[in-house]
């Protein structure tokens, strides 16, 4: 009996990521660009010095004479931004949704705080490569599934492997809060809304798990329990508890849960109705990573523009808010993150405040603001230059990008195809 071996080459795997850039060895001066600092301020004619992977200085070019540097980049007429940050992302965990072998975003079981998404992160994912040309240079790699999905980590998007990519390892634990209601039907024919009869039972299960973890941490056991070990850090703020919840009741219950369990740092992820609880969020120092802006309302009788206004409502109330992108085709959609912020501008938010939604605010929420999120002296030189407004899909064109002072490649499978077919059409060898 003959045996045949078939080899399937998947397009996304066939085109590997560009070779990561080498460590910065020469000093760089970026001259004349309009620098958006990321904290609400702008320097119209800036001088930015980059040395040893850090911003060695940033000045108003009308006040300071530029010093000599090994490399000079003329950014006159262009815009300079801090690298954009994508929280709650599954980049590098799934390559092709329809190919099960390339999907490593979740594990079996309900309580999985010990599942570390970072060890499954594929730094050579084509989707990582596709996000960088729109200025997304940092991401929080986050697991999915279960009641407690696992532990996330934060990476920069130009690396050989996950060890090279790490910015902050094991930054937080992700808890999917139960819904107090359920909706019948399906997306094309939604049915009615009915109470979740198991809501109290499900929240009790969460509390019991936290009680057991607390008791374990206080004991002197000699045999380690890996899930309970992973819970350590929530009590002293070295880890953040990210609670995924959208409903008004769920968010209130999550805040009460934080107080009861003395959780030091907590963030609501999703937060569709968080604006209704803004005073409570502010009082308890709870931040929000707001669900995808380009979305439909949850209920059919709501303001159709509520998803566009949500960030401004929270920001105006004083809540620390960033943007995330969980949902359908979320890995492919990460590259649209800056345009979500742009939509917030179209619905009344100040442009520099909207920029903070994907730079300094997200950096604060993720606990990396000491080194990322703004263009400031002493911080990482993770930034990019665009020929236009980076929050506007019509004008944004990233020409140069740096991660920790390393000038990275902006090529991708898409740019290869563009150059290929541009040459074909320019040559006139096109048949109808």
Short mmCIF file of C-alpha atoms in Angstrom, two decimals, residues 36-405:
data_model
loop_
_atom_site.label_atom_id
_atom_site.label_comp_id
_atom_site.label_asym_id
_atom_site.label_seq_id
_atom_site.Cartn_x
_atom_site.Cartn_y
_atom_site.Cartn_z
CA UNK A 36 3.20 64.62 20.56
CA UNK A 37 4.58 63.92 24.04
CA UNK A 38 1.73 61.64 25.09
CA UNK A 39 0.85 63.58 28.25
CA UNK A 40 -1.30 66.19 26.53
CA UNK A 41 1.48 68.51 25.39
CA UNK A 42 3.08 69.17 21.99
CA UNK A 43 6.46 70.50 20.90
CA UNK A 44 5.93 72.00 17.45
CA UNK A 45 9.58 72.06 16.34
CA UNK A 46 11.34 69.39 18.38
CA UNK A 47 14.82 68.04 18.85
CA UNK A 48 14.95 64.47 20.14
CA UNK A 49 18.27 62.88 21.11
CA UNK A 50 18.45 59.08 21.30
CA UNK A 51 21.40 57.30 22.88
CA UNK A 52 21.83 53.75 24.23
CA UNK A 53 18.15 52.99 23.66
CA UNK A 54 16.93 55.94 25.71
CA UNK A 55 15.67 59.43 24.98
CA UNK A 56 18.72 61.40 26.08
CA UNK A 57 16.89 64.71 25.66
CA UNK A 58 13.86 66.32 24.06
CA UNK A 59 13.78 70.07 23.44
CA UNK A 60 12.05 72.88 21.62
CA UNK A 61 14.14 73.36 18.48
CA UNK A 62 13.55 77.11 18.49
CA UNK A 63 15.27 77.38 21.87
CA UNK A 64 18.18 74.92 21.59
CA UNK A 65 20.92 74.54 19.00
CA UNK A 66 21.26 70.87 17.91
CA UNK A 67 24.40 69.03 18.97
CA UNK A 68 26.36 66.67 16.72
CA UNK A 69 25.13 63.07 16.41
CA UNK A 70 26.14 60.03 14.39
CA UNK A 71 22.79 59.90 12.59
CA UNK A 72 20.47 62.81 11.85
CA UNK A 73 16.85 62.28 10.77
CA UNK A 74 15.06 65.29 9.33
CA UNK A 75 11.44 65.06 10.46
CA UNK A 76 10.35 68.53 9.34
CA UNK A 77 6.67 68.54 8.44
CA UNK A 78 6.14 65.16 10.11
CA UNK A 79 4.57 64.00 13.37
CA UNK A 80 6.39 62.11 16.15
CA UNK A 81 4.55 59.88 18.64
CA UNK A 82 5.32 57.50 21.51
CA UNK A 83 4.88 53.88 20.50
CA UNK A 84 1.23 52.87 20.76
CA UNK A 85 0.27 50.23 23.35
CA UNK A 86 -2.27 47.45 22.78
CA UNK A 87 -3.56 46.05 26.11
CA UNK A 88 -5.54 42.80 26.45
CA UNK A 89 -4.24 41.48 23.13
CA UNK A 90 -3.80 37.93 21.83
CA UNK A 91 -1.13 38.79 19.25
CA UNK A 92 1.23 35.88 18.76
CA UNK A 93 -1.14 33.39 20.40
CA UNK A 94 -3.21 32.62 17.30
CA UNK A 95 -1.99 32.79 13.73
CA UNK A 96 -4.97 31.59 11.68
CA UNK A 97 -8.36 31.30 13.36
CA UNK A 98 -9.46 28.39 11.17
CA UNK A 99 -6.30 26.35 11.89
CA UNK A 100 -6.62 24.77 15.32
CA UNK A 101 -2.92 23.92 15.55
CA UNK A 102 -2.06 27.64 15.38
CA UNK A 103 -4.47 28.59 18.20
CA UNK A 104 -2.93 28.69 21.68
CA UNK A 105 -4.93 31.41 23.44
CA UNK A 106 -6.73 29.35 26.10
CA UNK A 107 -6.51 26.23 28.25
CA UNK A 108 -9.07 23.78 29.60
CA UNK A 109 -10.45 24.36 33.08
CA UNK A 110 -12.02 27.26 34.95
CA UNK A 111 -9.50 28.57 37.49
CA UNK A 112 -6.18 28.96 35.65
CA UNK A 113 -4.21 31.86 37.20
CA UNK A 114 -1.01 29.85 36.65
CA UNK A 115 -1.41 29.75 32.85
CA UNK A 116 1.25 32.14 31.55
CA UNK A 117 0.39 33.40 28.07
CA UNK A 118 3.94 34.58 27.46
CA UNK A 119 5.39 31.08 27.00
CA UNK A 120 3.04 30.55 24.03
CA UNK A 121 3.80 33.93 22.44
CA UNK A 122 5.13 33.66 18.89
CA UNK A 123 7.37 36.68 18.31
CA UNK A 124 7.52 35.85 14.59
CA UNK A 125 3.77 36.03 14.01
CA UNK A 126 2.81 37.75 10.79
CA UNK A 127 0.08 39.58 12.71
CA UNK A 128 2.66 41.11 15.04
CA UNK A 129 4.47 42.34 11.95
CA UNK A 130 1.26 43.79 10.47
CA UNK A 131 0.54 45.90 13.58
CA UNK A 132 3.84 47.81 13.60
CA UNK A 133 3.30 49.95 10.45
CA UNK A 134 0.44 51.72 12.27
CA UNK A 135 2.61 52.53 15.28
CA UNK A 136 1.64 49.68 17.63
CA UNK A 137 4.98 48.77 19.22
CA UNK A 138 3.96 47.32 22.61
CA UNK A 139 1.28 44.79 23.58
CA UNK A 140 -0.05 43.03 26.66
CA UNK A 141 -0.25 39.34 25.69
CA UNK A 142 -3.35 38.02 27.42
CA UNK A 143 -4.89 34.53 27.70
CA UNK A 144 -8.57 33.78 27.11
CA UNK A 145 -11.12 31.27 28.39
CA UNK A 146 -12.28 29.93 31.74
CA UNK A 147 -13.32 31.96 34.77
CA UNK A 148 -9.72 32.94 35.57
CA UNK A 149 -7.99 32.90 32.17
CA UNK A 150 -4.42 33.17 33.41
CA UNK A 151 -1.55 35.62 33.70
CA UNK A 152 -0.60 38.18 31.05
CA UNK A 153 2.79 39.71 30.20
CA UNK A 154 3.86 42.83 28.30
CA UNK A 155 6.14 42.70 25.27
CA UNK A 156 7.73 44.93 22.67
CA UNK A 157 6.97 43.88 19.10
CA UNK A 158 10.44 43.36 17.59
CA UNK A 159 12.11 40.28 19.01
CA UNK A 160 13.55 36.87 18.20
CA UNK A 161 11.52 35.09 20.87
CA UNK A 162 9.41 35.77 23.95
CA UNK A 163 12.43 36.04 26.23
CA UNK A 164 13.81 38.88 24.08
CA UNK A 165 10.38 40.53 23.83
CA UNK A 166 9.62 40.81 27.57
CA UNK A 167 9.03 44.27 29.02
CA UNK A 168 7.12 43.15 32.10
CA UNK A 169 6.57 39.49 32.87
CA UNK A 170 3.46 38.25 34.72
CA UNK A 171 1.96 41.72 35.13
CA UNK A 172 -1.57 40.66 36.03
CA UNK A 173 -4.27 38.01 36.39
CA UNK A 174 -7.41 38.06 34.22
CA UNK A 175 -10.79 37.20 35.72
CA UNK A 176 -13.95 36.91 33.61
CA UNK A 177 -16.72 38.13 35.89
CA UNK A 178 -20.05 36.26 35.52
CA UNK A 179 -22.89 38.03 33.70
CA UNK A 180 -25.97 38.85 35.74
CA UNK A 181 -28.11 38.25 32.67
CA UNK A 182 -28.01 36.19 29.49
CA UNK A 183 -29.35 36.90 26.01
CA UNK A 184 -31.21 34.29 24.02
CA UNK A 185 -31.04 33.83 20.26
CA UNK A 186 -27.98 34.60 18.16
CA UNK A 187 -26.35 37.67 16.62
CA UNK A 188 -28.58 37.73 13.51
CA UNK A 189 -31.79 37.12 15.46
CA UNK A 190 -31.24 38.19 19.07
CA UNK A 191 -33.85 37.02 21.53
CA UNK A 192 -34.83 38.39 24.90
CA UNK A 193 -32.76 39.06 28.01
CA UNK A 194 -33.18 36.86 31.07
CA UNK A 195 -31.52 36.79 34.51
CA UNK A 196 -28.57 34.48 35.11
CA UNK A 197 -29.98 32.18 37.80
CA UNK A 198 -26.47 30.94 38.64
CA UNK A 199 -24.94 34.40 39.12
CA UNK A 200 -24.72 34.19 42.93
CA UNK A 201 -23.35 30.66 42.74
CA UNK A 202 -20.68 31.70 40.22
CA UNK A 203 -19.55 34.74 42.23
CA UNK A 204 -19.39 32.56 45.35
CA UNK A 205 -17.09 30.14 43.53
CA UNK A 206 -14.76 33.05 42.71
CA UNK A 207 -14.76 34.23 46.33
CA UNK A 208 -14.05 30.72 47.59
CA UNK A 209 -11.07 30.42 45.26
CA UNK A 210 -9.67 33.73 46.51
CA UNK A 211 -10.26 32.67 50.11
CA UNK A 212 -8.37 29.45 49.52
CA UNK A 213 -5.52 31.32 47.81
CA UNK A 214 -5.29 33.72 50.75
CA UNK A 215 -5.24 30.83 53.24
CA UNK A 216 -2.54 29.08 51.19
CA UNK A 217 -0.38 32.21 51.14
CA UNK A 218 -0.64 32.49 54.93
CA UNK A 219 0.25 28.84 55.53
CA UNK A 220 3.63 27.13 55.71
CA UNK A 221 2.90 24.30 53.29
CA UNK A 222 5.88 22.41 51.92
CA UNK A 223 4.16 21.20 48.75
CA UNK A 224 3.47 24.01 46.34
CA UNK A 225 0.06 24.47 44.77
CA UNK A 226 0.80 26.06 41.38
CA UNK A 227 -2.56 27.88 40.85
CA UNK A 228 -2.47 29.39 44.36
CA UNK A 229 1.20 30.32 43.95
CA UNK A 230 0.24 32.33 40.86
CA UNK A 231 -2.25 34.37 42.91
CA UNK A 232 0.54 35.85 45.01
CA UNK A 233 1.16 39.50 44.20
CA UNK A 234 -2.47 40.67 44.12
CA UNK A 235 -2.37 41.50 47.83
CA UNK A 236 0.66 43.81 47.58
CA UNK A 237 0.07 45.35 44.15
CA UNK A 238 2.94 43.68 42.28
CA UNK A 239 0.24 42.15 40.08
CA UNK A 240 -2.93 43.78 38.78
CA UNK A 241 -6.31 42.06 38.84
CA UNK A 242 -7.95 42.63 35.45
CA UNK A 243 -11.68 41.96 35.77
CA UNK A 244 -13.46 41.56 32.45
CA UNK A 245 -16.97 42.97 32.90
CA UNK A 246 -19.37 45.21 30.94
CA UNK A 247 -22.62 45.43 32.96
CA UNK A 248 -23.40 48.07 35.56
CA UNK A 249 -24.20 45.52 38.28
CA UNK A 250 -21.15 43.42 37.41
CA UNK A 251 -18.83 46.42 37.69
CA UNK A 252 -20.30 47.42 41.07
CA UNK A 253 -19.93 43.85 42.33
CA UNK A 254 -16.33 43.73 41.04
CA UNK A 255 -15.46 46.91 42.97
CA UNK A 256 -17.03 45.48 46.13
CA UNK A 257 -15.00 42.33 45.52
CA UNK A 258 -11.83 44.43 45.33
CA UNK A 259 -12.58 46.06 48.69
CA UNK A 260 -13.52 42.80 50.39
CA UNK A 261 -10.34 41.04 49.26
CA UNK A 262 -8.01 44.03 49.70
CA UNK A 263 -6.90 43.94 46.06
CA UNK A 264 -4.37 46.75 45.65
CA UNK A 265 -4.55 47.28 41.88
CA UNK A 266 -7.60 46.53 39.76
CA UNK A 267 -8.69 47.39 36.23
CA UNK A 268 -12.04 46.81 34.56
CA UNK A 269 -11.62 45.39 31.05
CA UNK A 270 -14.49 46.00 28.63
CA UNK A 271 -16.41 48.42 30.84
CA UNK A 272 -19.23 49.19 28.42
CA UNK A 273 -21.43 50.63 31.19
CA UNK A 274 -18.54 51.85 33.32
CA UNK A 275 -19.54 55.48 32.72
CA UNK A 276 -22.60 54.84 34.91
CA UNK A 277 -20.26 53.87 37.77
CA UNK A 278 -17.65 56.58 37.19
CA UNK A 279 -17.79 58.10 40.74
CA UNK A 280 -17.42 54.63 42.30
CA UNK A 281 -14.49 53.78 40.00
CA UNK A 282 -12.79 57.06 40.83
CA UNK A 283 -13.35 56.66 44.57
CA UNK A 284 -11.78 53.18 44.55
CA UNK A 285 -8.92 54.00 42.17
CA UNK A 286 -10.12 51.53 39.52
CA UNK A 287 -9.06 52.15 35.91
CA UNK A 288 -10.80 50.98 32.74
CA UNK A 289 -9.55 49.38 29.53
CA UNK A 290 -12.50 50.22 27.33
CA UNK A 291 -13.90 47.70 24.84
CA UNK A 292 -13.56 48.18 21.08
CA UNK A 293 -14.76 51.63 20.00
CA UNK A 294 -15.81 50.48 16.52
CA UNK A 295 -18.68 48.39 17.78
CA UNK A 296 -22.46 48.29 18.03
CA UNK A 297 -24.47 49.06 21.18
CA UNK A 298 -25.21 46.08 23.43
CA UNK A 299 -28.96 46.80 23.56
CA UNK A 300 -31.10 47.66 20.56
CA UNK A 301 -32.78 50.68 22.20
CA UNK A 302 -29.49 52.41 23.16
CA UNK A 303 -27.80 55.38 21.56
CA UNK A 304 -26.10 53.91 18.48
CA UNK A 305 -23.14 56.25 19.05
CA UNK A 306 -22.52 55.26 22.69
CA UNK A 307 -19.41 53.15 21.86
CA UNK A 308 -17.87 56.25 20.24
CA UNK A 309 -18.65 58.50 23.24
CA UNK A 310 -17.76 56.11 26.04
CA UNK A 311 -14.09 57.10 26.40
CA UNK A 312 -14.92 60.80 26.68
CA UNK A 313 -17.62 60.14 29.28
CA UNK A 314 -15.15 58.26 31.47
CA UNK A 315 -12.26 60.66 30.88
CA UNK A 316 -14.40 63.72 31.67
CA UNK A 317 -15.39 62.03 34.95
CA UNK A 318 -11.70 61.69 35.88
CA UNK A 319 -11.39 57.92 35.40
CA UNK A 320 -8.07 56.63 34.05
CA UNK A 321 -9.08 54.97 30.78
CA UNK A 322 -7.27 53.20 27.93
CA UNK A 323 -8.46 51.37 24.83
CA UNK A 324 -8.38 47.64 24.09
CA UNK A 325 -9.51 45.57 21.11
CA UNK A 326 -10.98 42.24 22.25
CA UNK A 327 -13.62 40.80 19.92
CA UNK A 328 -14.08 39.29 16.47
CA UNK A 329 -10.87 39.09 14.42
CA UNK A 330 -9.10 40.82 17.30
CA UNK A 331 -5.55 40.00 16.23
CA UNK A 332 -6.07 41.35 12.72
CA UNK A 333 -7.85 44.41 14.15
CA UNK A 334 -5.02 45.44 16.50
CA UNK A 335 -3.58 47.59 13.71
CA UNK A 336 -6.77 49.74 13.90
CA UNK A 337 -6.17 50.74 17.53
CA UNK A 338 -5.03 54.30 16.69
CA UNK A 339 -8.14 54.84 14.58
CA UNK A 340 -10.34 53.91 17.56
CA UNK A 341 -8.72 56.83 19.36
CA UNK A 342 -9.34 58.94 16.25
CA UNK A 343 -13.05 58.09 16.42
CA UNK A 344 -13.08 59.32 20.03
CA UNK A 345 -11.77 62.64 18.70
CA UNK A 346 -14.57 62.77 16.13
CA UNK A 347 -17.05 62.43 19.01
CA UNK A 348 -15.79 65.30 21.10
CA UNK A 349 -12.57 64.21 22.77
CA UNK A 350 -9.51 66.46 22.62
CA UNK A 351 -6.97 64.94 20.21
CA UNK A 352 -4.08 64.88 22.67
CA UNK A 353 -6.31 63.31 25.34
CA UNK A 354 -7.39 60.69 22.82
CA UNK A 355 -3.73 59.98 22.11
CA UNK A 356 -3.24 59.29 25.83
CA UNK A 357 -5.82 56.48 25.57
CA UNK A 358 -3.25 54.39 23.67
CA UNK A 359 -0.01 55.78 25.13
CA UNK A 360 0.44 57.19 28.65
CA UNK A 361 -2.90 56.04 30.09
CA UNK A 362 -2.36 52.45 28.96
CA UNK A 363 1.23 52.58 30.22
CA UNK A 364 -0.01 53.68 33.67
CA UNK A 365 -2.68 50.97 33.76
CA UNK A 366 -0.12 48.29 32.80
CA UNK A 367 2.51 49.63 35.21
CA UNK A 368 5.16 50.44 32.60
CA UNK A 369 4.81 54.25 32.63
CA UNK A 370 8.24 54.76 34.21
CA UNK A 371 9.82 53.77 30.91
CA UNK A 372 7.13 53.88 28.18
CA UNK A 373 4.06 55.82 27.09
CA UNK A 374 5.50 59.33 26.72
CA UNK A 375 8.38 61.08 24.98
CA UNK A 376 10.44 62.17 27.96
CA UNK A 377 14.13 62.32 28.77
CA UNK A 378 15.34 59.10 30.40
CA UNK A 379 12.54 56.94 29.02
CA UNK A 380 12.83 54.24 26.36
CA UNK A 381 13.25 55.52 22.83
CA UNK A 382 10.17 53.62 21.65
CA UNK A 383 8.56 55.99 19.18
CA UNK A 384 7.71 56.52 15.53
CA UNK A 385 7.51 59.19 12.85
CA UNK A 386 4.45 59.60 10.61
CA UNK A 387 3.92 61.78 7.58
CA UNK A 388 0.42 62.58 8.84
CA UNK A 389 -1.95 62.33 11.79
CA UNK A 390 -1.42 58.88 13.30
CA UNK A 391 -5.03 58.79 14.57
CA UNK A 392 -6.41 59.35 11.06
CA UNK A 393 -6.40 56.35 8.72
CA UNK A 394 -6.44 58.65 5.68
CA UNK A 395 -3.22 60.48 6.52
CA UNK A 396 -1.25 58.17 8.80
CA UNK A 397 1.90 56.87 7.11
CA UNK A 398 4.60 55.63 9.46
CA UNK A 399 7.99 56.11 7.86
CA UNK A 400 10.38 55.37 10.73
CA UNK A 401 9.95 53.51 14.03
CA UNK A 402 12.22 52.76 16.99
CA UNK A 403 11.92 50.24 19.82
CA UNK A 404 14.40 50.89 22.63
CA UNK A 405 16.43 53.00 20.20
#
